[in-house]
Amino acid sequence: QVQLRESGGGSVQAGGSLRLSCATSGYTRTVCMAWFRQAPGKERVGVAASATDGGNNYYTDSVKGRFTISRDNAKNILYLQMNNLQPEDTAMYYCAAGRSWCKLHDWGDPSKFDDWGQGTQVTVSS
């Protein structure tokens, strides 16, 4: 089982930036890692995903050009650089690891992921 621990959340004003980190430990056959977010009363949705073999990265439309997913394989850390944050980005952000390959048509489906972190809160004020 993979253990995931997120950090880097916080409160910022609109237009600000944050970088989320997800430290990974434990035996893993992970091939796809992703960030999801969930706002109060809403479903958990995919934000970005990255194949561990250096393949494609995927982003939900609302964050394209503002968010960047990246990995430090030597340190086993997944990052999410978030720039130009907006109030609609306010949510709990979760790191997820999956043993199925990231695919264009379903990378944002939470059921495709096997392990989850506890989440880190991001709050953006206008």
mmCIF file of C-alpha atoms in Angstrom:
data_model
loop_
_atom_site.group_PDB
_atom_site.id
_atom_site.type_symbol
_atom_site.label_atom_id
_atom_site.label_comp_id
_atom_site.label_asym_id
_atom_site.label_seq_id
_atom_site.Cartn_x
_atom_site.Cartn_y
_atom_site.Cartn_z
ATOM 1 C CA GLN A 1 0.000 0.000 0.000
ATOM 2 C CA VAL A 2 1.145 3.518 -0.795
ATOM 3 C CA GLN A 3 1.098 6.235 1.828
ATOM 4 C CA LEU A 4 0.460 9.761 0.593
ATOM 5 C CA ARG A 5 0.861 12.971 2.579
ATOM 6 C CA GLU A 6 -0.135 16.345 1.158
ATOM 7 C CA SER A 7 1.196 19.709 2.287
ATOM 8 C CA GLY A 8 1.368 23.277 1.063
ATOM 9 C CA GLY A 9 -2.234 24.360 1.318
ATOM 10 C CA GLY A 10 -3.246 27.680 2.800
ATOM 11 C CA SER A 11 -5.164 30.900 2.340
ATOM 12 C CA VAL A 12 -4.294 33.362 -0.416
ATOM 13 C CA GLN A 13 -5.892 36.259 -2.211
ATOM 14 C CA ALA A 14 -7.059 35.995 -5.782
ATOM 15 C CA GLY A 15 -4.122 36.122 -8.161
ATOM 16 C CA GLY A 16 -1.789 34.499 -5.666
ATOM 17 C CA SER A 17 0.133 31.241 -5.904
ATOM 18 C CA LEU A 18 0.606 28.073 -3.894
ATOM 19 C CA ARG A 19 2.599 24.899 -4.434
ATOM 20 C CA LEU A 20 1.154 21.676 -3.119
ATOM 21 C CA SER A 21 3.384 18.709 -2.372
ATOM 22 C CA CYS A 22 2.519 15.040 -1.992
ATOM 23 C CA ALA A 23 5.136 12.843 -0.351
ATOM 24 C CA THR A 24 4.861 9.174 -1.298
ATOM 25 C CA SER A 25 6.131 6.193 0.671
ATOM 26 C CA GLY A 26 5.619 2.435 0.766
ATOM 27 C CA TYR A 27 5.758 -0.304 -1.845
ATOM 28 C CA THR A 28 4.166 0.884 -5.024
ATOM 29 C CA ARG A 29 3.101 -0.274 -8.448
ATOM 30 C CA THR A 30 1.806 3.198 -9.103
ATOM 31 C CA VAL A 31 1.742 4.261 -12.739
ATOM 32 C CA CYS A 32 -0.497 7.302 -12.529
ATOM 33 C CA MET A 33 -0.590 10.059 -9.933
ATOM 34 C CA ALA A 34 -3.092 12.860 -9.751
ATOM 35 C CA TRP A 35 -4.492 15.794 -7.844
ATOM 36 C CA PHE A 36 -8.195 15.982 -7.134
ATOM 37 C CA ARG A 37 -10.207 18.645 -5.351
ATOM 38 C CA GLN A 38 -13.493 18.712 -3.556
ATOM 39 C CA ALA A 39 -15.446 21.789 -2.573
ATOM 40 C CA PRO A 40 -18.108 21.630 0.166
ATOM 41 C CA GLY A 41 -21.243 19.966 -1.140
ATOM 42 C CA LYS A 42 -19.653 19.045 -4.451
ATOM 43 C CA GLU A 43 -18.159 15.924 -5.995
ATOM 44 C CA ARG A 44 -14.456 15.179 -5.984
ATOM 45 C CA VAL A 45 -13.055 16.143 -9.399
ATOM 46 C CA GLY A 46 -9.756 15.639 -11.131
ATOM 47 C CA VAL A 47 -7.466 18.639 -11.410
ATOM 48 C CA ALA A 48 -4.337 17.172 -13.005
ATOM 49 C CA ALA A 49 -2.705 13.801 -13.579
ATOM 50 C CA SER A 50 0.772 12.601 -14.479
ATOM 51 C CA ALA A 51 2.061 9.249 -15.683
ATOM 52 C CA THR A 52 5.005 8.008 -13.614
ATOM 53 C CA ASP A 53 6.876 6.900 -16.746
ATOM 54 C CA GLY A 54 7.133 10.478 -17.959
ATOM 55 C CA GLY A 55 4.170 10.230 -20.283
ATOM 56 C CA ASN A 56 1.378 12.702 -20.808
ATOM 57 C CA ASN A 57 0.088 15.129 -18.220
ATOM 58 C CA TYR A 58 -3.607 15.901 -18.096
ATOM 59 C CA TYR A 59 -5.444 18.960 -16.786
ATOM 60 C CA THR A 60 -9.035 19.893 -16.306
ATOM 61 C CA ASP A 61 -9.966 22.810 -18.556
ATOM 62 C CA SER A 62 -10.460 25.330 -15.756
ATOM 63 C CA VAL A 63 -6.832 25.107 -14.603
ATOM 64 C CA LYS A 64 -5.011 24.861 -17.930
ATOM 65 C CA GLY A 65 -2.370 27.560 -18.191
ATOM 66 C CA ARG A 66 -2.497 28.227 -14.435
ATOM 67 C CA PHE A 67 -1.616 24.907 -12.761
ATOM 68 C CA THR A 68 1.355 22.635 -13.435
ATOM 69 C CA ILE A 69 1.759 19.066 -12.206
ATOM 70 C CA SER A 70 5.263 17.700 -11.810
ATOM 71 C CA ARG A 71 7.155 14.921 -10.041
ATOM 72 C CA ASP A 72 10.523 14.524 -8.354
ATOM 73 C CA ASN A 73 11.065 10.794 -8.774
ATOM 74 C CA ALA A 74 14.258 10.797 -6.718
ATOM 75 C CA LYS A 75 12.390 12.209 -3.731
ATOM 76 C CA ASN A 76 9.063 10.490 -4.483
ATOM 77 C CA ILE A 77 7.202 13.793 -4.362
ATOM 78 C CA LEU A 78 4.346 14.957 -6.569
ATOM 79 C CA TYR A 79 3.809 18.703 -6.925
ATOM 80 C CA LEU A 80 1.020 20.979 -8.056
ATOM 81 C CA GLN A 81 2.106 24.540 -8.797
ATOM 82 C CA MET A 82 -0.966 26.751 -8.738
ATOM 83 C CA ASN A 83 -0.711 30.270 -10.130
ATOM 84 C CA ASN A 84 -3.315 33.003 -10.561
ATOM 85 C CA LEU A 85 -5.570 31.330 -8.033
ATOM 86 C CA GLN A 86 -9.234 32.277 -8.095
ATOM 87 C CA PRO A 87 -12.005 31.935 -5.494
ATOM 88 C CA GLU A 88 -13.479 29.029 -7.479
ATOM 89 C CA ASP A 89 -10.263 27.095 -6.799
ATOM 90 C CA THR A 90 -11.176 26.947 -3.112
ATOM 91 C CA ALA A 91 -11.415 23.295 -2.105
ATOM 92 C CA MET A 92 -9.762 20.445 -0.274
ATOM 93 C CA TYR A 93 -7.026 19.105 -2.520
ATOM 94 C CA TYR A 94 -6.169 15.408 -2.510
ATOM 95 C CA CYS A 95 -3.248 13.471 -3.898
ATOM 96 C CA ALA A 96 -4.068 10.099 -5.463
ATOM 97 C CA ALA A 97 -2.042 7.157 -6.755
ATOM 98 C CA GLY A 98 -3.303 4.583 -9.196
ATOM 99 C CA ARG A 99 -2.075 1.209 -10.504
ATOM 100 C CA SER A 100 -3.867 1.778 -13.823
ATOM 101 C CA TRP A 101 -2.320 3.901 -16.549
ATOM 102 C CA CYS A 102 -3.437 7.512 -16.888
ATOM 103 C CA LYS A 103 -5.777 7.722 -19.869
ATOM 104 C CA LEU A 104 -7.280 10.733 -21.573
ATOM 105 C CA HIS A 105 -10.858 9.542 -21.206
ATOM 106 C CA ASP A 106 -10.823 8.601 -17.515
ATOM 107 C CA TRP A 107 -7.867 10.137 -15.679
ATOM 108 C CA GLY A 108 -10.277 12.304 -13.721
ATOM 109 C CA ASP A 109 -12.362 9.401 -12.420
ATOM 110 C CA PRO A 110 -11.695 8.949 -8.681
ATOM 111 C CA SER A 111 -12.628 5.258 -8.861
ATOM 112 C CA LYS A 112 -9.538 4.624 -11.011
ATOM 113 C CA PHE A 113 -7.217 5.463 -8.126
ATOM 114 C CA ASP A 114 -6.185 3.110 -5.347
ATOM 115 C CA ASP A 115 -4.574 5.237 -2.660
ATOM 116 C CA TRP A 116 -5.416 8.670 -1.310
ATOM 117 C CA GLY A 117 -3.926 11.252 0.992
ATOM 118 C CA GLN A 118 -5.815 13.062 3.721
ATOM 119 C CA GLY A 119 -6.031 16.308 1.810
ATOM 120 C CA THR A 120 -4.835 19.884 2.213
ATOM 121 C CA GLN A 121 -7.138 22.901 2.234
ATOM 122 C CA VAL A 122 -6.772 25.709 -0.276
ATOM 123 C CA THR A 123 -8.800 28.872 0.301
ATOM 124 C CA VAL A 124 -8.756 31.770 -2.139
ATOM 125 C CA SER A 125 -10.374 35.054 -1.199
ATOM 126 C CA SER A 126 -11.499 37.726 -3.632
#
